[in-house]
C-alpha positions as a printed Julia matrix, in Angstrom:
255×3 Matrix{Float64}:
 160.0    71.55  58.67
 161.07   75.18  60.55
 162.17   78.33  58.84
 163.77   81.68  60.22
 164.0    84.76  58.49
 164.27   88.68  59.63
 162.56   91.65  58.44
 163.57   95.01  58.36
 160.54   97.71  58.94
 161.59  101.19  58.68
 159.2   104.2   57.71
 159.14  108.0   56.69
 156.16  110.22  57.54
 155.79  113.83  57.0
 152.87  116.03  57.76
 152.42  119.45  57.25
 149.7   121.73  58.41
 148.31  124.16  56.21
 146.23  125.67  59.22
 144.25  123.85  62.52
 141.82  122.54  60.57
 143.89  121.52  56.46
 146.35  119.07  56.85
 148.55  116.91  53.69
 150.5   113.66  55.3
 153.16  112.2   52.28
 154.47  109.14  53.41
 157.18  105.22  53.45
 155.92  102.01  54.67
 157.43   99.08  54.06
 155.43   95.92  55.31
 154.72   92.19  55.47
 151.76   90.13  55.06
 152.67   86.55  56.29
 150.67   83.63  54.49
 148.12   81.8   56.64
 149.25   78.99  59.08
 147.72   76.22  57.72
 148.89   77.41  54.43
 152.55   76.48  55.34
 152.27   73.28  56.98
 153.97   70.75  55.15
 150.37   68.92  54.43
 148.55   66.66  51.77
 144.79   66.3   51.84
 143.84   63.68  49.57
 140.11   63.39  48.18
 138.6    59.81  48.62
 138.71   59.08  44.81
 141.68   60.5   44.69
 141.29   63.1   42.03
 142.19   65.75  43.92
 144.44   67.69  46.41
 145.32   69.76  48.73
 149.01   70.99  50.37
 150.72   72.81  52.29
 153.78   74.69  50.72
 156.41   75.09  54.22
 158.23   77.12  51.25
 155.9    79.51  51.19
 157.81   83.2   51.46
 155.66   86.74  53.32
 155.45   88.82  51.06
 156.92   92.4   51.53
 155.86   95.63  50.55
 157.02   98.65  50.08
 153.94  101.43  50.13
 153.82  105.78  48.82
 151.0   107.04  50.6
 149.39  110.78  50.34
 146.6   112.24  51.62
 144.82  116.09  52.62
 142.83  116.25  54.76
 140.1   118.87  54.96
 138.25  118.53  59.31
 135.07  120.33  59.17
 133.61  121.51  62.82
 132.4   121.13  65.09
 132.96  117.24  64.16
 133.38  116.05  60.42
 135.87  115.55  57.42
 136.34  115.49  53.35
 139.98  114.01  53.19
 141.57  112.41  49.43
 144.54  109.53  49.61
 146.74  107.93  46.84
 148.67  105.47  47.82
 151.16  103.0   46.04
 152.76   99.63  46.62
 155.05   98.22  45.5
 154.82   93.91  46.24
 157.83   91.04  46.2
 156.89   87.85  46.86
 152.33   88.13  46.0
 150.82   84.89  47.44
 148.64   83.02  44.58
 146.77   80.06  45.75
 147.69   77.75  42.2
 145.57   75.1   40.79
 147.23   72.78  38.81
 148.07   68.86  36.97
 150.23   66.59  39.16
 152.67   64.67  36.06
 154.26   61.32  37.41
 153.94   60.06  40.61
 151.0    57.43  42.57
 148.86   60.66  42.06
 149.92   61.66  37.48
 146.31   63.57  36.66
 144.87   64.78  39.62
 144.45   68.03  40.44
 146.82   70.37  42.86
 145.31   73.18  44.88
 148.33   74.71  46.82
 149.89   78.41  48.08
 152.59   79.47  45.63
 154.69   82.79  45.28
 154.93   85.26  42.54
 157.26   86.69  41.54
 156.39   90.91  42.67
 153.53   92.55  42.23
 152.27   96.52  42.78
 148.15   97.83  43.61
 147.27  101.74  43.95
 144.31  104.06  44.03
 142.89  107.08  45.21
 140.17  107.21  48.33
 137.81  109.69  48.6
 135.68  110.16  52.21
 133.62  112.2   53.68
 131.59  112.51  57.39
 129.36  114.76  58.38
 127.71  115.44  61.8
 124.35  117.88  61.14
 124.76  119.41  64.12
 123.49  122.75  62.84
 119.89  121.53  61.92
 116.95  121.78  64.26
 116.5   119.34  67.44
 116.12  116.83  66.92
 117.4   116.36  63.32
 120.25  117.61  65.05
 121.34  114.05  66.02
 121.89  112.56  61.9
 124.3   111.61  60.46
 126.64  110.61  57.18
 129.55  108.92  56.08
 130.83  107.9   52.67
 133.27  106.67  51.19
 135.18  105.04  47.86
 138.1   103.42  46.95
 139.45  101.89  43.36
 142.39  100.28  43.05
 144.36   98.97  39.98
 146.42   96.06  41.13
 148.82   93.24  38.79
 150.82   90.73  39.75
 153.45   88.34  38.21
 152.05   84.41  38.51
 154.15   81.87  40.32
 155.99   79.76  37.19
 156.35   82.89  35.24
 153.74   82.14  33.5
 151.64   85.72  33.07
 150.38   88.51  35.09
 147.0    88.78  36.73
 145.62   91.29  39.62
 146.21   90.46  42.71
 143.74   87.87  44.59
 141.61   89.51  47.23
 141.71   92.47  45.23
 138.62   94.02  44.53
 138.53   96.73  41.59
 135.5    99.1   43.48
 135.31   98.96  47.14
 131.4   101.66  48.47
 131.16  102.61  51.85
 127.97  104.97  52.83
 126.21  104.75  56.18
 123.46  107.73  57.97
 123.77  107.26  61.46
 122.06  108.88  64.83
 123.29  109.85  67.94
 121.55  111.97  71.03
 119.53  110.89  74.2
 120.82  108.17  74.49
 120.19  106.11  71.72
 123.1   105.23  68.55
 121.76  103.76  65.02
 123.38  103.55  61.9
 122.25  101.67  58.62
 125.26  101.46  56.27
 125.41  100.19  52.65
 129.31   98.65  51.68
 129.84   97.25  48.44
 132.63   95.19  46.31
 133.34   94.51  42.75
 134.43   90.81  41.77
 137.98   90.23  42.75
 139.63   86.92  41.6
 140.2    84.33  43.94
 142.66   81.04  43.06
 143.69   80.48  39.8
 144.19   77.76  37.31
 148.09   77.29  36.18
 146.98   76.16  32.63
 143.83   77.24  31.69
 142.36   80.97  32.91
 138.8    79.58  31.82
 139.0    77.19  35.37
 140.06   80.37  37.39
 138.14   80.9   40.39
 135.64   84.78  41.67
 134.47   85.98  43.6
 131.82   88.02  42.74
 130.16   91.87  43.29
 127.58   91.95  46.24
 126.33   95.15  48.19
 125.06   94.32  51.54
 122.69   97.06  53.44
 123.36   95.99  57.56
 121.24   98.39  60.5
 122.47   98.43  64.03
 121.27  100.3   67.25
 121.51  100.44  71.05
 120.14  102.99  73.3
 121.16  103.86  76.97
 118.98  102.76  79.62
 121.13  103.56  82.18
 124.32  104.47  83.38
 125.09  100.43  83.6
 123.01   99.29  81.44
 122.48   99.21  77.82
 120.45   97.42  74.67
 121.22   96.56  70.76
 120.76   94.9   68.61
 121.63   94.12  64.59
 120.37   93.17  61.55
 122.63   91.94  59.11
 122.36   91.64  55.28
 119.07   93.0   55.17
 118.78   92.74  51.37
 119.45   88.55  51.43
 122.57   89.61  48.85
 124.09   86.33  48.24
 128.42   85.3   47.9
 128.56   83.8   44.27
 131.32   82.33  43.67
 131.83   81.19  39.8
 135.3    80.08  37.82
 135.77   81.64  34.69
 132.43   82.95  33.64
 129.58   83.9   35.4
 127.42   81.34  34.33
 130.15   78.79  36.22
């Protein structure tokens, strides 16, 4: 199988300074999200009992996006930032992982998983961020700082085969990042908490009760490094301190 395509990706950006520490940005841009290579390979994987199939889709098209963004940033001296941003993306050919039942042929009645293109989609949302170093505190507390970020998104996309609409795959409604850090005297330490709400991974053509979701998850991580000299640094990381699990379910959380 062989395919060729050309995509033109124009963009337009504006920037206005109310003051050196107060900036408004607005942009329109375009971009593409290419399919995973394995999703476009002409392949068919058959289970031992021939009742479950996984197929590639050589006709799968890249998703094309028109992006509209506006943001306001306020810089806090000597080192900090408060910002608010809004975004809206219009998508052509969003990609879904579709589950359906084969009709006819040697695999009649088997379940097949294959990536497909929907017609159109959209994603929009708001992002809030605050980053601040507390250098105004007395030593040694002047090395502390904080980073916070919250993003709310709302998405919708047309399913393949004209069977309806759903949330855009892989898109969580809420994303939160909180981090406390310390940077001074060669020590760099960070404790970070990250949360995302559930999102849909795969949809079922025949029955939405078989849609596959990744459940919400929060993770607490810690990392630190120390500069022992000009040519020597030690570092360590502890990931998922609270031992939260990735949880995938089908239709309902009890499955």
